[in-house]
């Protein structure tokens, strides 16, 4: 606690001036004390004074609650900081209550604000952030901190700069531009890694303040998301949660280990997190939204023979419209034309082959040509300026409205309760913009309200059907955030259909989602050569296997490569939920020829290596790569080639230097290795 009773978060003995107020708040009429692009140095934040604090144990969680108050507006803030003893992360959320006598219009509120980082040593800092796009998810970039936050000769002016490095979401695709995850690292191995848990707008900023680095994490705000929240006297508002993970040594890999631990603790418990069944989906590179009984039955038989345990009929199963289904969806009734004997014939065939049936659904949209666009009340849809929002031939439901929620409950109760479907792939293929307005409500506040109602609806569905598995998909990975992933069981990581473009996405997926929730497509095709069949299977074995492809048309050699790969995956999957990710060659760049992703387990480490054709101008003789494994230096271990069994790869371990040298003679090949001193998995040969 500092001057005037204000509270700031930092290490003991930290220089007070380098720290930020515990909460940064802008409201109409109460802006910042230093104008610019930054959302720190706010007038309300500076005035907030300590009222009290308490720490309680809540199961495995330890929660410290700090209460603050602004003497000018009467705004009270309750900051909840949650962690687990021995863990390297803290999760923060702020609750505001207007205890004053006049309404207050909020324009931005931080979920977490932290200053004093790398005090006096900013030149050695590296900034890490991830760009995200359709078909090109999880593209991590890094730059020296000083390339983004330059020296300004502050001493000559007596003020900090006005700018910062920032990233934010835009519209309803929370990860349509960037991941809500970023980090700072220093040469000593320290790392500060953060995530914001919101599907309804987020923004982070980092910069220099008083000679030290700072980080401030926000949900939606007025400037970027058209979010304003009017708090009448007695009303309250809670921010979206945000998490900061740290590592004193070990750098970014160690920090991602801490964040992975946090993600596992905050999500809803579900048996899928440890069962990890192999999922076949008929869409990617296969039926592409054109399923019929005749097309599905041979795929079902082949998928079961290969080892799949869930079979998902993807988009198009409801399509009986001569003009196409895209702008006519909403009722989610099965197509009589596509399934002459009824869809139950297909679902029964899935069960008869020992698999769980699944269906694709896009619950939040109603096509403009759907009868539901006219039968549901206007208030059940997103509107702005009194006009219903239309995007790419669809309207968007507002799940705060009881009619919208009742409609979706009827759909799920029919599909799951009556038809016995055990897996729903929930897609989200439009960016509806800033949100929905109702009365004086801002568009961004409407989007946040819908987002919270959507999460509540998902939780209620799982309450009714606790073994139902929900896959979160947003045109691949465009809504890949831990607001969604704390409730749903899996995340579709990409729609990328080029197998040679998939490795950097598959390898970096664990930066955004735990490995056991990261669904990666594997779509081996009859015309693929054996190298490419193994290449696409190997990438999916890093997390969750999303199998596709015309397995029913494959020759024996290719089919056996698929079946053997799934058998290997089933042997190792029990170790995935307790493993922690690492990247011994660094986080992959989009054009890297060699990519490595590892998982540290309790009994062994696992390493996946991909070799692609070198980028233009690179050395074409790129058949061998030395992979540093410093955490295993001195260990007497045996690198075992698990898959593909026929690979002409070699691996040599140098224990003294902690280096693994791997040779992959041809581009377009990949290998999965186990690193320990024990015998290979049961049924495998050296």
mmCIF file of C-alpha atoms in Angstrom, residues 296-477:
data_model
loop_
_atom_site.group_PDB
_atom_site.id
_atom_site.type_symbol
_atom_site.label_atom_id
_atom_site.label_comp_id
_atom_site.label_asym_id
_atom_site.label_seq_id
_atom_site.Cartn_x
_atom_site.Cartn_y
_atom_site.Cartn_z
ATOM 1 C CA UNK A 296 -21.233 -42.228 -45.309
ATOM 2 C CA UNK A 297 -21.751 -45.973 -44.847
ATOM 3 C CA UNK A 298 -18.433 -47.043 -46.453
ATOM 4 C CA UNK A 299 -16.606 -44.250 -44.590
ATOM 5 C CA UNK A 300 -18.096 -45.428 -41.300
ATOM 6 C CA UNK A 301 -16.911 -48.978 -41.903
ATOM 7 C CA UNK A 302 -13.420 -47.860 -42.914
ATOM 8 C CA UNK A 303 -13.063 -45.387 -40.030
ATOM 9 C CA UNK A 304 -13.970 -48.068 -37.504
ATOM 10 C CA UNK A 305 -11.523 -50.541 -39.079
ATOM 11 C CA UNK A 306 -8.766 -47.927 -38.880
ATOM 12 C CA UNK A 307 -9.395 -47.373 -35.172
ATOM 13 C CA UNK A 308 -11.673 -44.312 -34.921
ATOM 14 C CA UNK A 309 -13.878 -44.111 -31.828
ATOM 15 C CA UNK A 310 -16.102 -41.127 -32.701
ATOM 16 C CA UNK A 311 -17.652 -40.512 -36.129
ATOM 17 C CA UNK A 312 -18.870 -36.984 -36.857
ATOM 18 C CA UNK A 313 -21.225 -36.176 -39.718
ATOM 19 C CA UNK A 314 -20.246 -32.614 -40.500
ATOM 20 C CA UNK A 315 -22.059 -29.805 -42.325
ATOM 21 C CA UNK A 316 -24.876 -30.502 -44.779
ATOM 22 C CA UNK A 317 -26.803 -33.233 -42.956
ATOM 23 C CA UNK A 318 -29.827 -30.874 -42.658
ATOM 24 C CA UNK A 319 -29.704 -29.671 -46.295
ATOM 25 C CA UNK A 320 -32.985 -30.148 -48.174
ATOM 26 C CA UNK A 321 -32.991 -26.738 -49.839
ATOM 27 C CA UNK A 322 -32.652 -26.500 -53.619
ATOM 28 C CA UNK A 323 -30.841 -23.167 -53.242
ATOM 29 C CA UNK A 324 -28.240 -24.506 -50.804
ATOM 30 C CA UNK A 325 -28.036 -24.682 -47.050
ATOM 31 C CA UNK A 326 -25.726 -21.804 -46.101
ATOM 32 C CA UNK A 327 -28.388 -19.111 -45.694
ATOM 33 C CA UNK A 328 -31.248 -21.482 -44.805
ATOM 34 C CA UNK A 329 -29.892 -23.061 -41.613
ATOM 35 C CA UNK A 330 -31.501 -22.782 -38.206
ATOM 36 C CA UNK A 331 -34.049 -25.565 -37.744
ATOM 37 C CA UNK A 332 -31.437 -28.366 -37.746
ATOM 38 C CA UNK A 333 -33.795 -31.066 -39.029
ATOM 39 C CA UNK A 334 -32.293 -33.988 -40.978
ATOM 40 C CA UNK A 335 -32.523 -33.999 -44.761
ATOM 41 C CA UNK A 336 -34.925 -36.550 -46.207
ATOM 42 C CA UNK A 337 -33.231 -36.278 -49.587
ATOM 43 C CA UNK A 338 -29.773 -37.054 -48.210
ATOM 44 C CA UNK A 339 -30.964 -39.786 -45.823
ATOM 45 C CA UNK A 340 -33.875 -41.609 -47.518
ATOM 46 C CA UNK A 341 -34.120 -44.118 -44.682
ATOM 47 C CA UNK A 342 -33.732 -41.396 -42.047
ATOM 48 C CA UNK A 343 -30.597 -40.149 -40.355
ATOM 49 C CA UNK A 344 -31.044 -42.802 -37.669
ATOM 50 C CA UNK A 345 -29.836 -45.382 -40.171
ATOM 51 C CA UNK A 346 -26.489 -43.571 -40.326
ATOM 52 C CA UNK A 347 -26.298 -42.965 -36.561
ATOM 53 C CA UNK A 348 -27.140 -46.622 -35.893
ATOM 54 C CA UNK A 349 -24.411 -47.723 -38.309
ATOM 55 C CA UNK A 350 -21.904 -45.627 -36.367
ATOM 56 C CA UNK A 351 -22.946 -47.304 -33.104
ATOM 57 C CA UNK A 352 -22.956 -50.786 -34.684
ATOM 58 C CA UNK A 353 -19.313 -50.231 -35.604
ATOM 59 C CA UNK A 354 -18.433 -49.409 -31.995
ATOM 60 C CA UNK A 355 -18.172 -45.627 -32.403
ATOM 61 C CA UNK A 356 -19.970 -42.659 -30.847
ATOM 62 C CA UNK A 357 -22.070 -40.678 -33.354
ATOM 63 C CA UNK A 358 -21.493 -36.952 -33.700
ATOM 64 C CA UNK A 359 -23.078 -34.089 -35.644
ATOM 65 C CA UNK A 360 -22.023 -30.614 -36.752
ATOM 66 C CA UNK A 361 -24.049 -27.644 -35.533
ATOM 67 C CA UNK A 362 -23.725 -23.874 -35.817
ATOM 68 C CA UNK A 363 -26.103 -22.908 -33.003
ATOM 69 C CA UNK A 364 -25.704 -19.133 -32.853
ATOM 70 C CA UNK A 365 -26.839 -18.413 -36.416
ATOM 71 C CA UNK A 366 -30.102 -18.485 -38.353
ATOM 72 C CA UNK A 367 -30.011 -18.193 -42.145
ATOM 73 C CA UNK A 368 -31.845 -15.280 -43.728
ATOM 74 C CA UNK A 369 -34.029 -17.750 -45.668
ATOM 75 C CA UNK A 370 -34.813 -19.917 -42.645
ATOM 76 C CA UNK A 371 -38.441 -19.826 -41.398
ATOM 77 C CA UNK A 372 -36.999 -19.155 -37.946
ATOM 78 C CA UNK A 373 -35.846 -15.748 -39.156
ATOM 79 C CA UNK A 374 -39.540 -14.814 -39.138
ATOM 80 C CA UNK A 375 -41.001 -16.945 -36.338
ATOM 81 C CA UNK A 376 -38.546 -15.996 -33.595
ATOM 82 C CA UNK A 377 -39.160 -12.540 -32.088
ATOM 83 C CA UNK A 378 -37.000 -9.670 -33.404
ATOM 84 C CA UNK A 379 -35.465 -9.205 -29.935
ATOM 85 C CA UNK A 380 -33.989 -12.728 -30.165
ATOM 86 C CA UNK A 381 -31.485 -11.514 -32.791
ATOM 87 C CA UNK A 382 -28.540 -9.132 -32.836
ATOM 88 C CA UNK A 383 -29.616 -5.621 -33.847
ATOM 89 C CA UNK A 384 -27.875 -2.311 -34.243
ATOM 90 C CA UNK A 385 -29.703 0.960 -34.671
ATOM 91 C CA UNK A 386 -32.962 -0.994 -34.562
ATOM 92 C CA UNK A 387 -31.965 -3.014 -37.660
ATOM 93 C CA UNK A 388 -31.339 -6.745 -37.524
ATOM 94 C CA UNK A 389 -27.703 -7.571 -38.232
ATOM 95 C CA UNK A 390 -27.058 -9.658 -41.353
ATOM 96 C CA UNK A 391 -23.639 -11.119 -42.139
ATOM 97 C CA UNK A 392 -22.800 -13.550 -44.941
ATOM 98 C CA UNK A 393 -26.424 -14.625 -45.313
ATOM 99 C CA UNK A 394 -26.996 -15.201 -41.587
ATOM 100 C CA UNK A 395 -28.608 -13.519 -38.605
ATOM 101 C CA UNK A 396 -27.121 -13.935 -35.123
ATOM 102 C CA UNK A 397 -29.090 -15.121 -32.099
ATOM 103 C CA UNK A 398 -28.858 -13.267 -28.795
ATOM 104 C CA UNK A 399 -28.844 -16.005 -26.186
ATOM 105 C CA UNK A 400 -29.945 -13.621 -23.474
ATOM 106 C CA UNK A 401 -33.422 -13.847 -25.011
ATOM 107 C CA UNK A 402 -35.487 -16.774 -23.682
ATOM 108 C CA UNK A 403 -36.917 -17.614 -27.120
ATOM 109 C CA UNK A 404 -33.433 -17.994 -28.621
ATOM 110 C CA UNK A 405 -32.287 -20.196 -25.777
ATOM 111 C CA UNK A 406 -35.470 -22.292 -25.786
ATOM 112 C CA UNK A 407 -35.049 -22.898 -29.529
ATOM 113 C CA UNK A 408 -31.501 -24.206 -29.063
ATOM 114 C CA UNK A 409 -32.477 -26.299 -26.055
ATOM 115 C CA UNK A 410 -35.135 -28.023 -28.182
ATOM 116 C CA UNK A 411 -32.553 -28.678 -30.907
ATOM 117 C CA UNK A 412 -30.029 -30.213 -28.493
ATOM 118 C CA UNK A 413 -32.651 -32.248 -26.632
ATOM 119 C CA UNK A 414 -33.784 -33.737 -29.957
ATOM 120 C CA UNK A 415 -30.295 -34.447 -31.299
ATOM 121 C CA UNK A 416 -28.730 -35.674 -28.065
ATOM 122 C CA UNK A 417 -31.687 -36.760 -25.932
ATOM 123 C CA UNK A 418 -33.749 -38.449 -28.662
ATOM 124 C CA UNK A 419 -31.237 -39.406 -31.361
ATOM 125 C CA UNK A 420 -28.446 -40.415 -28.971
ATOM 126 C CA UNK A 421 -25.714 -38.234 -30.496
ATOM 127 C CA UNK A 422 -22.742 -38.061 -28.111
ATOM 128 C CA UNK A 423 -20.546 -35.444 -29.794
ATOM 129 C CA UNK A 424 -21.429 -31.991 -31.131
ATOM 130 C CA UNK A 425 -19.063 -29.978 -33.285
ATOM 131 C CA UNK A 426 -20.140 -26.387 -32.582
ATOM 132 C CA UNK A 427 -18.993 -24.125 -35.390
ATOM 133 C CA UNK A 428 -19.016 -20.327 -35.740
ATOM 134 C CA UNK A 429 -18.471 -19.032 -39.267
ATOM 135 C CA UNK A 430 -19.315 -15.319 -39.219
ATOM 136 C CA UNK A 431 -17.790 -12.268 -37.591
ATOM 137 C CA UNK A 432 -20.875 -10.311 -36.577
ATOM 138 C CA UNK A 433 -19.000 -7.097 -35.787
ATOM 139 C CA UNK A 434 -19.014 -5.140 -32.529
ATOM 140 C CA UNK A 435 -22.179 -6.708 -31.131
ATOM 141 C CA UNK A 436 -25.828 -5.867 -30.526
ATOM 142 C CA UNK A 437 -27.622 -2.817 -29.157
ATOM 143 C CA UNK A 438 -30.713 -2.878 -26.994
ATOM 144 C CA UNK A 439 -32.046 0.453 -25.804
ATOM 145 C CA UNK A 440 -29.173 2.439 -24.312
ATOM 146 C CA UNK A 441 -26.869 -0.587 -24.310
ATOM 147 C CA UNK A 442 -23.704 -0.251 -26.392
ATOM 148 C CA UNK A 443 -22.905 -2.827 -29.070
ATOM 149 C CA UNK A 444 -19.850 -4.082 -27.182
ATOM 150 C CA UNK A 445 -21.811 -4.496 -23.964
ATOM 151 C CA UNK A 446 -24.406 -6.461 -25.921
ATOM 152 C CA UNK A 447 -21.736 -8.785 -27.305
ATOM 153 C CA UNK A 448 -20.326 -9.354 -23.814
ATOM 154 C CA UNK A 449 -23.820 -10.058 -22.500
ATOM 155 C CA UNK A 450 -24.487 -12.588 -25.254
ATOM 156 C CA UNK A 451 -21.056 -14.164 -24.754
ATOM 157 C CA UNK A 452 -21.758 -14.749 -21.072
ATOM 158 C CA UNK A 453 -25.223 -16.120 -21.842
ATOM 159 C CA UNK A 454 -23.654 -18.431 -24.453
ATOM 160 C CA UNK A 455 -21.209 -19.834 -21.901
ATOM 161 C CA UNK A 456 -24.075 -20.315 -19.459
ATOM 162 C CA UNK A 457 -26.066 -22.171 -22.124
ATOM 163 C CA UNK A 458 -23.116 -24.459 -22.920
ATOM 164 C CA UNK A 459 -22.725 -25.236 -19.221
ATOM 165 C CA UNK A 460 -26.435 -26.008 -18.895
ATOM 166 C CA UNK A 461 -26.256 -28.384 -21.877
ATOM 167 C CA UNK A 462 -23.416 -30.275 -20.181
ATOM 168 C CA UNK A 463 -25.352 -30.302 -16.913
ATOM 169 C CA UNK A 464 -28.159 -32.165 -18.709
ATOM 170 C CA UNK A 465 -25.819 -34.401 -20.722
ATOM 171 C CA UNK A 466 -22.603 -34.718 -18.676
ATOM 172 C CA UNK A 467 -20.905 -37.190 -21.048
ATOM 173 C CA UNK A 468 -21.672 -35.182 -24.183
ATOM 174 C CA UNK A 469 -18.496 -33.885 -25.849
ATOM 175 C CA UNK A 470 -18.543 -30.335 -27.236
ATOM 176 C CA UNK A 471 -15.988 -29.245 -29.811
ATOM 177 C CA UNK A 472 -15.340 -25.508 -30.078
ATOM 178 C CA UNK A 473 -14.811 -24.479 -33.684
ATOM 179 C CA UNK A 474 -14.782 -21.007 -35.195
ATOM 180 C CA UNK A 475 -13.919 -21.430 -38.870
ATOM 181 C CA UNK A 476 -11.030 -23.428 -37.482
ATOM 182 C CA UNK A 477 -9.278 -21.484 -34.716
#
